[in-house]
Each structure stands twice: as C-alpha cells, then as structure tokens.
XYZ file of C-alpha atoms in Angstrom:
559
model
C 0.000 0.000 0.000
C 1.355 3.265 -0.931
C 0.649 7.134 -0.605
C 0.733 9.106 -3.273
C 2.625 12.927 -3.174
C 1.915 14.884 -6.033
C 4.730 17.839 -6.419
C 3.957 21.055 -8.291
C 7.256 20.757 -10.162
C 9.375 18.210 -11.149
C 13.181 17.818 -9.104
C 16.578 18.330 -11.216
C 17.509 15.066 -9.357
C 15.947 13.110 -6.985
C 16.070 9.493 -6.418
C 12.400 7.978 -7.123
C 10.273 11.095 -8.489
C 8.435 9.300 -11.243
C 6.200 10.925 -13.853
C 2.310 9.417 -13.304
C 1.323 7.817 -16.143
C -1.771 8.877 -16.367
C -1.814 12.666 -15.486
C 1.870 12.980 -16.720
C 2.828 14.798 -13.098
C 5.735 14.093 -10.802
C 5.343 11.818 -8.114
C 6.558 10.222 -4.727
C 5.649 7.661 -3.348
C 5.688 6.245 -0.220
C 4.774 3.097 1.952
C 1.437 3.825 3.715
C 1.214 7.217 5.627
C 4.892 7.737 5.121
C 5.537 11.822 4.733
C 7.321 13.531 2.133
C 11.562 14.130 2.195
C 12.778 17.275 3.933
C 14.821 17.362 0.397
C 11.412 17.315 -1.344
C 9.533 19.968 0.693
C 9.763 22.559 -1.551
C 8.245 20.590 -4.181
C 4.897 20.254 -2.214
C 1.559 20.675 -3.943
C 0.160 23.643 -2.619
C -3.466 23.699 -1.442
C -6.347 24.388 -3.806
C -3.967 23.151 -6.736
C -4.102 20.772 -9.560
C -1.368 18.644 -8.212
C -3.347 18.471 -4.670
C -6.237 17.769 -6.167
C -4.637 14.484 -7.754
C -2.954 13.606 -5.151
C -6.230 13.442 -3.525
C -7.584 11.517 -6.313
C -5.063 8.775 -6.233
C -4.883 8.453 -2.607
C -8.856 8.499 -2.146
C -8.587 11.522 0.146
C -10.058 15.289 0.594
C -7.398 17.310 2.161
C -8.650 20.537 0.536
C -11.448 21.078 3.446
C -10.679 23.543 5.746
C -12.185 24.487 9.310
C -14.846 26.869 8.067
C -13.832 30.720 8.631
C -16.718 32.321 10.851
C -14.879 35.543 12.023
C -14.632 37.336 8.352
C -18.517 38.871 7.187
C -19.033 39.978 3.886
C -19.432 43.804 3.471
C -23.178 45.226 2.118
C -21.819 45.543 -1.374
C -20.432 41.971 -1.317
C -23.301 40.347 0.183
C -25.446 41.920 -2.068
C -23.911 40.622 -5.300
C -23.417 37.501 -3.329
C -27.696 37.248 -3.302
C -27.763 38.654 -7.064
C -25.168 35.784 -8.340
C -26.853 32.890 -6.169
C -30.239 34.323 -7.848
C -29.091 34.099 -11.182
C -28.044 30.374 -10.545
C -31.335 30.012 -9.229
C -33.077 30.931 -12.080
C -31.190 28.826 -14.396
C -28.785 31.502 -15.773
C -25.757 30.702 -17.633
C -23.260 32.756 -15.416
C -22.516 36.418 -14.304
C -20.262 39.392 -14.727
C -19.065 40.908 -11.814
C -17.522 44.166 -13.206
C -16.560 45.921 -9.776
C -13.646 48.022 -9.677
C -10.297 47.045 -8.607
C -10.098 46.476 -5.038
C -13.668 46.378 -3.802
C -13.281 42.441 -2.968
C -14.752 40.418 -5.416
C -12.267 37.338 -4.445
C -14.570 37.024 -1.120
C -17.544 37.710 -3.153
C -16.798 34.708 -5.290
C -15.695 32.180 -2.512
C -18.146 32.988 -0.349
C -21.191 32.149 -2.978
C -19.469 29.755 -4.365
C -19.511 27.636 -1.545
C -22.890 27.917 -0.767
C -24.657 27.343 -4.388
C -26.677 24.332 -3.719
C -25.205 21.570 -5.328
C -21.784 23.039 -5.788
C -19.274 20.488 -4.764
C -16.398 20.970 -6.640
C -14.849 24.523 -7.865
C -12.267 25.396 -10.592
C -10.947 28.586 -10.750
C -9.021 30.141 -13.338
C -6.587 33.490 -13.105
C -3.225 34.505 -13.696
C -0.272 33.017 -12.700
C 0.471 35.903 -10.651
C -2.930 35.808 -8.712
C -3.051 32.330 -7.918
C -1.459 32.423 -4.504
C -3.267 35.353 -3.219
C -6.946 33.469 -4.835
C -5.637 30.195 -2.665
C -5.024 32.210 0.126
C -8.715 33.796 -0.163
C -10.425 30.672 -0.564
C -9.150 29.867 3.358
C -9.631 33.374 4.738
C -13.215 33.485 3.106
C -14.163 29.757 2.463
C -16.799 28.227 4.507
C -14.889 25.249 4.155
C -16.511 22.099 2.785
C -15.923 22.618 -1.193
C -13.184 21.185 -3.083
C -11.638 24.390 -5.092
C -8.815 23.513 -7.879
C -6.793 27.356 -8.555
C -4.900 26.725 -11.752
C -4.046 29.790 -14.141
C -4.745 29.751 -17.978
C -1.268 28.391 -19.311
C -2.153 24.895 -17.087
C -5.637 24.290 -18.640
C -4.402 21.421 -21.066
C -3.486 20.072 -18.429
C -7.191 19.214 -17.149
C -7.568 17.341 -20.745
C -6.655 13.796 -21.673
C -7.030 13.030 -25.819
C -8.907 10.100 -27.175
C -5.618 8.848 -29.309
C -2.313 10.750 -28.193
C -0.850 11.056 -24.778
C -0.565 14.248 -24.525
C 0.927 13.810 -21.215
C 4.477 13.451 -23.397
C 4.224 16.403 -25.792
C 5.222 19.821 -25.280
C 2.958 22.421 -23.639
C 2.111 24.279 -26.667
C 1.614 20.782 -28.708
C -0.404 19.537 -26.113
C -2.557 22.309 -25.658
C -3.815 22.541 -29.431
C -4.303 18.877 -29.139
C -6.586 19.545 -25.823
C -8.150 22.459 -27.445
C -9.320 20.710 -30.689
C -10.558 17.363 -29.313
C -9.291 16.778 -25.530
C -11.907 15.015 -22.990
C -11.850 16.960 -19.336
C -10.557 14.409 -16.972
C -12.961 15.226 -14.437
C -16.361 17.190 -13.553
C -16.922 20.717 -12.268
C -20.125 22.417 -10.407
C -18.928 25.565 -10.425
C -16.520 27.775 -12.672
C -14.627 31.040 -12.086
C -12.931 32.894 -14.809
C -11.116 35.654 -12.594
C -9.484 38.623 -14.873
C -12.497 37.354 -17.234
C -11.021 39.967 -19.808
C -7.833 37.189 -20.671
C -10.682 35.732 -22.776
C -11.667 38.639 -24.692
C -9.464 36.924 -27.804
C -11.701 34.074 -28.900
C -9.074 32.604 -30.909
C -6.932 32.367 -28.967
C -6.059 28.949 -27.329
C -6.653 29.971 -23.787
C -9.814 30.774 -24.635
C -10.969 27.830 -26.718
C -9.965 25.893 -23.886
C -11.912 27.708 -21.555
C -15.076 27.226 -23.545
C -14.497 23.465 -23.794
C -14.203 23.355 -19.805
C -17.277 25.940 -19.341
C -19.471 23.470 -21.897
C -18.646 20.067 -21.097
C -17.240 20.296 -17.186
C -20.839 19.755 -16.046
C -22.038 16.491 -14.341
C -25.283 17.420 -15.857
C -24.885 17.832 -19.457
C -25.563 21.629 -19.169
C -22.755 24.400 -19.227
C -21.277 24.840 -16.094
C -22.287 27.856 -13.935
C -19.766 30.416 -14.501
C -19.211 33.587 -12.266
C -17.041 36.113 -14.748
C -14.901 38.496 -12.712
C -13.297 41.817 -13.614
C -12.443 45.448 -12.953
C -12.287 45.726 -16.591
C -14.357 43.555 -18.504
C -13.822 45.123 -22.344
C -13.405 47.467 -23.836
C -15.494 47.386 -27.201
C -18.568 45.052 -26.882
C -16.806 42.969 -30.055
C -14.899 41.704 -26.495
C -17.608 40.856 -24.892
C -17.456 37.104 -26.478
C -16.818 35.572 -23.939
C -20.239 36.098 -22.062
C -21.880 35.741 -24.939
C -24.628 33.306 -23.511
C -25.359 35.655 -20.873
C -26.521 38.081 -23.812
C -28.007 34.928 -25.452
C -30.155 34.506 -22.179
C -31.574 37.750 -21.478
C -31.896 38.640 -25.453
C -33.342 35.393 -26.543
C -30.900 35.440 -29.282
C -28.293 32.132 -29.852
C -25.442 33.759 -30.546
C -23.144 32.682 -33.891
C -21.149 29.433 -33.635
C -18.061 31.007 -35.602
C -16.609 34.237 -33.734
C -15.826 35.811 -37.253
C -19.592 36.142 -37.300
C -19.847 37.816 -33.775
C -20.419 41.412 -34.496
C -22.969 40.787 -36.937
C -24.390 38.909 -34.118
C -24.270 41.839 -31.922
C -25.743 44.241 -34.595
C -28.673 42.039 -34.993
C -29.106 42.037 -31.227
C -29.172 45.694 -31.453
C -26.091 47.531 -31.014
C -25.010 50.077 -33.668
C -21.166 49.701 -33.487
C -20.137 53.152 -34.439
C -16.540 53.866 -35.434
C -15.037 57.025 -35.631
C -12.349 58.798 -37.632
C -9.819 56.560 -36.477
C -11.678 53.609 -37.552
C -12.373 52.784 -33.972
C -15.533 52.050 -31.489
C -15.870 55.418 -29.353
C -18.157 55.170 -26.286
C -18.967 59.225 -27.177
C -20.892 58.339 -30.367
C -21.838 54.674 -29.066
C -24.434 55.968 -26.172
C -26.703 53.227 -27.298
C -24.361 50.202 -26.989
C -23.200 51.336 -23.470
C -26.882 51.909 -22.635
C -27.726 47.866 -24.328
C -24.271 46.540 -22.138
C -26.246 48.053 -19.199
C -29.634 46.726 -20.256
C -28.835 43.191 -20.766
C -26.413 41.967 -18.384
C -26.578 45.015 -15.408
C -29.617 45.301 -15.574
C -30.929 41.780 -15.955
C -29.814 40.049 -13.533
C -26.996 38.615 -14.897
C -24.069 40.644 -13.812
C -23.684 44.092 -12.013
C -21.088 47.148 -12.050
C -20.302 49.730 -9.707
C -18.117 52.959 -9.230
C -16.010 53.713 -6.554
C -18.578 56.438 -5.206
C -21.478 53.905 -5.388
C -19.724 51.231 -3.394
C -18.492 53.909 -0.921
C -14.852 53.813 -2.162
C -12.140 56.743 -2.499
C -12.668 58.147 -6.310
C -9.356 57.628 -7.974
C -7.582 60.878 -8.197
C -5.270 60.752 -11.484
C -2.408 63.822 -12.828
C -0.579 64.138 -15.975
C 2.976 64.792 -15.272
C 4.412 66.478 -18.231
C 8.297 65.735 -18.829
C 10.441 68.750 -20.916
C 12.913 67.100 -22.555
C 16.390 69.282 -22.683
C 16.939 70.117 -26.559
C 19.603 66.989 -26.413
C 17.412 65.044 -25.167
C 14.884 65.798 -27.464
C 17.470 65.407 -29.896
C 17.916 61.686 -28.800
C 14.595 61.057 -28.941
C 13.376 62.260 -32.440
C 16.180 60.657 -33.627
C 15.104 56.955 -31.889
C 11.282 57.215 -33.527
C 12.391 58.712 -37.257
C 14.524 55.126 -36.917
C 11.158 53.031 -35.844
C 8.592 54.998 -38.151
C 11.440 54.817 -41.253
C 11.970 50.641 -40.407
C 8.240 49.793 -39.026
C 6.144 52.272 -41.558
C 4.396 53.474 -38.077
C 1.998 56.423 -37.123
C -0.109 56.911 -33.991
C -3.090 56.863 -35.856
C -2.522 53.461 -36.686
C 0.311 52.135 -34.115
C -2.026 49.649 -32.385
C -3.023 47.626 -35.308
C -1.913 44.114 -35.402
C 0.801 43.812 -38.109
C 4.206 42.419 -38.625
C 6.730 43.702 -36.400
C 4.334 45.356 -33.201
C 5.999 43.671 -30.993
C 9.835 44.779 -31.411
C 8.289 47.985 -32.131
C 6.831 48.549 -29.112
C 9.995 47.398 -27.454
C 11.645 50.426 -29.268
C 8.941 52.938 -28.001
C 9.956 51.759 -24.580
C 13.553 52.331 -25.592
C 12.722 55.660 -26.825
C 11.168 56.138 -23.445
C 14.895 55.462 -21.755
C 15.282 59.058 -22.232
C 13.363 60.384 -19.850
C 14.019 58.070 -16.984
C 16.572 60.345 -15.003
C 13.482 62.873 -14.875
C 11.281 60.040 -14.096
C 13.838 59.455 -11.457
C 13.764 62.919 -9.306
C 9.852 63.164 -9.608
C 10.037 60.080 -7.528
C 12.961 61.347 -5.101
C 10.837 64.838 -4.723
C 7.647 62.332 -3.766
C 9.667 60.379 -1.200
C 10.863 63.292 0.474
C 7.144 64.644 0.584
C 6.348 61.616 2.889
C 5.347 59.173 0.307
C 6.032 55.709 -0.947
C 5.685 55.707 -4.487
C 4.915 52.439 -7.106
C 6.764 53.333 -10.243
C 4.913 51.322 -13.150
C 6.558 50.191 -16.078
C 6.004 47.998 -19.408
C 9.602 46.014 -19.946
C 12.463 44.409 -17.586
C 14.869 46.409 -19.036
C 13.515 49.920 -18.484
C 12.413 48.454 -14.641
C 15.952 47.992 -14.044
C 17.609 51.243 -15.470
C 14.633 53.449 -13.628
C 15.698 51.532 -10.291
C 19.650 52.312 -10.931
C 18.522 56.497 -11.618
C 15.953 56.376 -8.456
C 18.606 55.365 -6.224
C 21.071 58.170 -7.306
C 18.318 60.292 -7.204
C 17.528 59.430 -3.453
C 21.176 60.069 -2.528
C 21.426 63.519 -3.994
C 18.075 64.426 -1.601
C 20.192 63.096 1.488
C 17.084 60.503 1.135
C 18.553 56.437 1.680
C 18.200 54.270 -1.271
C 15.467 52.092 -0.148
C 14.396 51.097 -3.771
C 12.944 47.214 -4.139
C 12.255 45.508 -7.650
C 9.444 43.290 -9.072
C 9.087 42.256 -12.617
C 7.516 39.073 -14.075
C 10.517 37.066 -14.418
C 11.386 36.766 -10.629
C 8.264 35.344 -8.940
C 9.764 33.336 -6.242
C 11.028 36.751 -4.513
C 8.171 38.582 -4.883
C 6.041 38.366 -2.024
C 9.589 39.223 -0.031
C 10.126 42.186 -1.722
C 6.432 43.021 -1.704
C 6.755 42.648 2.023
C 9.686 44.711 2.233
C 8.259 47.875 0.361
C 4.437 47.290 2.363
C 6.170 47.171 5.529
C 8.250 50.286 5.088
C 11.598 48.462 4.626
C 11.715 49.948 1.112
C 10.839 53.323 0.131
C 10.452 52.722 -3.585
C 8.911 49.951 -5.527
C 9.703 49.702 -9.097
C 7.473 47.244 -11.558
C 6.114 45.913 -14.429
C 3.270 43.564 -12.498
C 0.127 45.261 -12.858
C -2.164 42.582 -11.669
C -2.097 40.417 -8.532
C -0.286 42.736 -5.772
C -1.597 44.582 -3.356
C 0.576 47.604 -2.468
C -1.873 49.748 -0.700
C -1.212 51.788 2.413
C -2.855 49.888 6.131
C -2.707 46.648 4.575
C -3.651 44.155 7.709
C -1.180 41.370 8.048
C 1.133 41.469 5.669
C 1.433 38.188 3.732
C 0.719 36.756 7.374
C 3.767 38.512 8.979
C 1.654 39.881 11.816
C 2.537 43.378 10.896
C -0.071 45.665 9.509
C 1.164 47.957 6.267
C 2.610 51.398 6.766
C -0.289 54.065 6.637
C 2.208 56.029 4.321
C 0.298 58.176 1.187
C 0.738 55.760 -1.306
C 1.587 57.221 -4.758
C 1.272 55.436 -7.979
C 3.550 56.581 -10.509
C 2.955 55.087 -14.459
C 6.195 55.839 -16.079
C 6.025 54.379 -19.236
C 2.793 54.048 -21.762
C 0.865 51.233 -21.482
C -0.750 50.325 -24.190
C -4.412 49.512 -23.538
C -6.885 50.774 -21.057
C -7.238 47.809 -19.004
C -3.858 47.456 -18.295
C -3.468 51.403 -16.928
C -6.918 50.869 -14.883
C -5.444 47.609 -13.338
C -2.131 49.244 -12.636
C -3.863 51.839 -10.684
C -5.541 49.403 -8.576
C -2.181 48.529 -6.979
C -2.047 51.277 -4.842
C -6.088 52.300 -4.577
C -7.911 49.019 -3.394
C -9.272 48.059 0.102
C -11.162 51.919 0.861
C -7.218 53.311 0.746
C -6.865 56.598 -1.208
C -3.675 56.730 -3.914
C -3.017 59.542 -6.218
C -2.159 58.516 -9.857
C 0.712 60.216 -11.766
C 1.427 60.168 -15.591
C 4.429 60.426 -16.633
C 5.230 61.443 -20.400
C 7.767 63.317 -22.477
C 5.481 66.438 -23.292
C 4.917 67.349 -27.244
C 6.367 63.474 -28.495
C 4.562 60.829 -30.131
C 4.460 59.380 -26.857
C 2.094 61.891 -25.349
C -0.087 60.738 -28.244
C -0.321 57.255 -27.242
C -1.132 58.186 -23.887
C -3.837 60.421 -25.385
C -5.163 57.083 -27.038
C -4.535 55.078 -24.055
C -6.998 57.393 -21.735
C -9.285 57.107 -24.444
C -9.307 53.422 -24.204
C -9.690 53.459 -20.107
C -12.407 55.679 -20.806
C -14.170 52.755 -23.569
C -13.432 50.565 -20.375
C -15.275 52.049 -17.420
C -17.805 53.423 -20.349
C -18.997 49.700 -20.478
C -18.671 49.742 -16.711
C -21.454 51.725 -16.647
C -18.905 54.216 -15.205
C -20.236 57.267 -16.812
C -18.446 60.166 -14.333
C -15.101 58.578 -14.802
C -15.502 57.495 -18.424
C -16.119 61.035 -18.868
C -13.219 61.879 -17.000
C -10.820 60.049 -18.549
C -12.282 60.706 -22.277
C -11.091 65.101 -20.530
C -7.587 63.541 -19.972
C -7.494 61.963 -23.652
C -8.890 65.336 -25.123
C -6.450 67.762 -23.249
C -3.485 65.739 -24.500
C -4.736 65.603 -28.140
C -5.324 68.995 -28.301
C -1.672 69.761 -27.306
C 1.119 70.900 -29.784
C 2.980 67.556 -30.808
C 5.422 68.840 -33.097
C 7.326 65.190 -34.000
C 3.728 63.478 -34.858
C-alpha cells in the first residue's frame, strides 16, 4: 500500500520522483502514511492546486477542506452581489459578470457564494499566474470550508484534458494544448466555474480561450454548461470583447449567438447595437451611447451581472495627474532621432500604431527604448515624492527599463540626502516577490519599481502582511505610471495597486510632453475611458475621455 505525493514541479535530481502515467505529473511515493523528504519539501503541492487535487484523487482523500472561517462577514456591497449571483443560478442563468472596480473584494464575493450554491461540490478557478497564490489564500480566509476548489491559471488548462488517441501527457505544452483544445476530454467534472481577470478571454481565438469554452461546456455532471461567475475590474473594452459572455446576452436577449466568432459582431448588430466607429476607424463610447446603454440593459440590468463605481460602493474616487516631462533640446534630440529610426523601419503612425501587423511587438519594445530618455526625470519626480512623505509604485512595461529606472531612483535618493530604499518586481522573478512586496508594504523599502500590474496589493494599512503579523505602513501611497501602457485595461489595473481596500492613492502620468508618446497616452486614456464606459462608469468614463482630449489637443510637433 502506498501514498501518493503529487509535487507542483518536477526535481533536477531526486532518487524515485516518477512521472504518473496517467496525469503525466511528478510523483513520490511512499509506503502507507509515510511523509514527504525534507529534500522534497519545496516541491509540495500547494493547497487548492491541480497537483493536490490528484494527489487526492489517487490516494482516495479530501485534504482541501478547511475548518470553516466564521470571524470574516461579507461587506453590504459583497453580500449583495453575493444574493444577485446565487439568484441568477437560481433561475437557471448561464453565469454572471461581476464588473466591480479594482479592489472592492470580489475574491470574497466569489468564494463565499461559491460555496454555498446548492449543489456546488467541486470549484475550478481560473486566473493569472500571478494571482493564484493570493486566490488560494482567499479561498481559506473566506471559504466556509466544505468545497473542493482547484486554482490553476490559464497556461495549465491542457493540463485538465486527456485526448482520445495521443498522450498528450508526453508532448510539449504548446503541442499539447492545441491537441486539448481541438478534441481533448476533461478528466474530471466541475459544479462551479470562475474565470477571474475574465477579460484574458476577450481573444476568442486564442487557445486559452478555446480551452476555456471546452471546460465551461462540457465540465458539467449534468450535461448543461457549467455555472460560470465572470470576474473583472475591466471587462472590455469594445462590446466585439464581450465574447466571452456571450450566452449571458443569449439569455436575457433570446438570441443564440453565432457558432463562428468571425460572425460575432454581426451577431451583436442584430441584437441591437449600432457599433459606431469614428475617424480613427475605432468604437468610441462618445458616439456609441446606445451600446453602453444595451451593455447596461442586458447583463446590469438583468440580472446577470452588475457594475459599480467607486462612489457607489463607498470607495475613495481615484484621483489621477498628468505629469508632463520637458525634454532638454539633447534630449529631445535623442529622442526624435530613436522614432524617425522606428517609423522609417516599421512604416508606423499613432493613428494606426495599435493595429496588429508584422513587427508590433519589437516595435513597441523600441517605443519603450525611446522612453529610456526620460528616466533620469522620471527618477527625481520620484525622489521629490519620497521626500514629501510618500512611498511611491513606479509602473513600467519592460524588464529592461524596470531595471535602469531603479539604478537612476537610487542616485536620485542620494542627492536628496534621502537612503536608497528602492525594491524591484518584474515578471521574471516570482519566487522573490512576495519578499520584496513585504519589504516595500512594511516600510523596509521606500520605492517599488514594476512591471506587475495585476495580482499585488501595495496599498497603504494593509492588515497582516502576507501573514507577517505586521499591519502595512499608513504612508500616502503614490502610484507613478512611467512608461505608456498600451491599452486601457492594463493602466486601470495598474492603478488598482495602490487604490484598493477603501485606501486613497493619487495617480501620476508620466510622459515626455509634445512626443509621439504623449499621443499614445492620449489614445490610451481614451481606451480606459471605452473601459469604465462599459462599466457603466459614466463620471469617470467622462473623465478620462477630458484627460485623452487635453493631451490631443496639445502641440505635438514630431507626430
């Protein structure tokens, strides 16, 4: 008789870690109740995961119950949209959107209802890689305790798959998934389904996606599509992203929406929205009233999903500044001479910059390098903020301009007689990042410079810090975007790093003044406002559409 221990990764070398056959995970095995190696402890499946989940399976255990968590009450806004969603399932609905703003709580929201749908047994949740500690950690703070929740992010879906003639368990990831995608059989049944950051499905083609569908319409012990509760702060941006809850507009319209996506908008025209462009070829909420009015209508308004501002939910309004940069004229120099060598090689304009076409990508990468310019600048508006009292989040887009903006802040912080307490997070060191998180939340570090926009809280009076038994500083937090991100729901969830849990945080934008880059910002605003538009977030949309129009209407003499 053996026990089973699944581990979440496989060892360089360790004597008698075996790959399952079956699932194609590493595994240890040992004689009855034995327990794991001390040299295999940091290989453990963590709670809520896949690999525990198997584990479980093969062992014919439930470790994933908890003692249920009686202490922690939902607030009036989440226990009312806990009632809407458990409504909805009542009724027979498909799902629900929960478009609430960054930070207002909707991880209790969703492990709190949940848990308590009747019938609801078994609960897989889907985010980013980057939020699936903090969801695990929710589900035990929040969950009542006796539901079995698998937290996996998007890349691991194939995973969940087995295929009726290749072992997929032996191919590559990317191989593996298109195989799972196109014919692969779920290994096991779901009651429930949670698509956190709903809006990494706004793509339908993409593979994620597909994969998601095939989960959402065949995870079901019933035969139906599973229940699934759709969570973001920023849902889409044009209703041609709204896809992904397409039955939920099939539902309350009575329409069946298209099999092929290609076919979507027509879809959506015949439904009723008008799907206005503007000069730029574009969907504008400003001459799309109607469609934001029909987003509203059918799934706000009808039961099947619900949005709220900041003032509505009895949350600080987010306070955002442009922070012009003047370039000196060698600087500006520099610069014009970086984009004539992009627009000359890539054929680019702002007008048209955003349009998928050979060579975005590297481009992009070059607008960031273009951007290198104006980090020393970009490096004394943060000093100046520190010595105001503050702890500032400098945002930014690549590794490489993360790591060059650190290097300036710290000089920066020594010529103000200021110590260089400046900590770094970017998406390629995950294993440190809680500690550094720590370090800036608790005060250690002065500074936090990053290209994570989703996933971390870094707000001031945070209550026991990653379980440290220290509360956050109550420093003024300020939030800093340095470079421009492309797209509005990026900018809106890099905000909610420093704004989230009722704490105030200013937000800065930073931008060489009169460049092409105060153009994309220009567009960028204009897409946050599209965003909250769709919201139903008509002040701030309005807002933000200000910001867009006061930057536009600027001189921008290398456009």
């Amino acid at each position: 008789m053996f026990t089973f221990h699944v581990l979440h990764r496989l060892p360089e070398r360790y004597t008698g870690v075996e790959r399952h056959p079956e699932w194609g995970l590493p595994v240890y095995k040992t004689k009855e109740e034995g327990l794991l190696p001390k040299g295999l402890e940091e290989y453990r499946a963590p709670r809520h995961s896949l690999e525990s989940f198997v584990q479980d399976q093969l062992n014919g255990t439930n470790r994933s119950h908890h003692a249920p968590r009686r202490d922690i009450h939902l607030r009036p806004h989440q226990k009312e949209q806990s009632e809407r969603i458990t409504a909805a399932h009542h009724r027979g609905a498909p799902g629900y959107l929960l478009a609430y703003p960054t930070g207002s709580g909707k991880t209790p929201i969703a492990v709190r209802t949940c848990a308590q749908l009747p019938g609801v047994h078994r609960v897989l949740v889907i985010t980013r890689l980057t939020i699936v500690e903090s969801f695990r950690h929710g589900i035990d703070k929040f969950g009542p305790g006796n539901v079995e929740w698998i937290v996996i992010h998007p890349e691991q879906l194939y995973k969940l798959f087995e295929h009726p003639q290749t072992d997929i368990t032996r191919l590559s990831a990317e191989e593996a998934a298109h195989f799972a995608a196109a014919h692969g059989r779920l290994r096991f049944t779901v009651d429930a389904l949670v698509c956190d950051e709903s809006h990494l499905f706004t793509n339908p083609q993409s593979i994620r996606t597909t994969l998601m569908n095939r989960i959402r319409l065949t995870a079901s012990p019933n035969n139906r599509p599973v229940f699934t509760l759709w969570q973001s702060a920023t849902p889409f941006t044009h209703p041609g992203e709204s896809g992904y809850v397409a039955d939920l507009l099939a539902y309350t319209t009575g329409h069946t929406p298209p099999d092929n996506p290609a076919d979507y908008g027509i879809w959506l025209r015949r439904i009723g929205f008008r799907l206005r462009k503007d000069t730029r070829q574009r969907w504008y909420h400003k001459i799309n009233a109607p469609d934001c009015q029909l987003i509203e209508q059918t799934l706000y308004q009808a039961g099947v999903g619900a949005s709220a501002t900041d003032r509505e939910l009895g949350l600080p309004h987010q306070e955002r500044q442009l922070a012009p940069i003047d370039l000196t004229p060698t600087e500006r120099s520099d610069y014009d001479t970086e984009w004539l060598t992009i627009r000359e090689q890539y054929g680019l304009s702002v007008k048209n910059s955003f349009a998928p076409h050979k060579g975005l990508v590297e481009a992009l990468r070059r607008v960031q390098k273009a951007s290198l310019v104006k980090i020393p600048h970009v490096a004394r508006m943060t000093a100046r903020l520190v010595n105001e009292g503050n702890q500032v989040v400098v945002v930014q887009w690549f590794r490489e301009t993360v790591e060059r903006t650190a290097t300036e802040i710290i000089k920066a912080l020594e010529a103000h007689g200021l110590p260089q307490r400046v900590t770094v997070i970017t998406g390629e060191n995950p294993g440190d990042r809680e500690r550094k998180r720590q370090a800036f939340q608790l005060g250690a570090a002065k500074v936090l410079v990053t290209n994570v926009v989703e996933g971390i809280n870094l707000h001031a009076g945070e209550h026991n810090v990653g379980g440290s038994g220290h509360d956050a500083t109550t420093a003024n937090r300020v939030c800093l975007i340095a470079d421009v991100l492309t797209g509005g729901k990026r900018c809106l969830q890099a905000e909610g790093r420093t704004q989230r849990d009722g704490q105030r945080s200013t937000v800065l934008y930073a931008y060489a003044a009169n460049t092409t880059e105060q153009e994309w910002l220009a567009l960028t605003l204009r897409s946050m406002s599209n965003t909250q538009a769709l919201a139903a977030a008509r002040d701030e949309a309005g807002e933000l559409a200000d910001l867009s129009l006061h930057l536009e209407n600027a001189q921008s003499p290398d456009s």
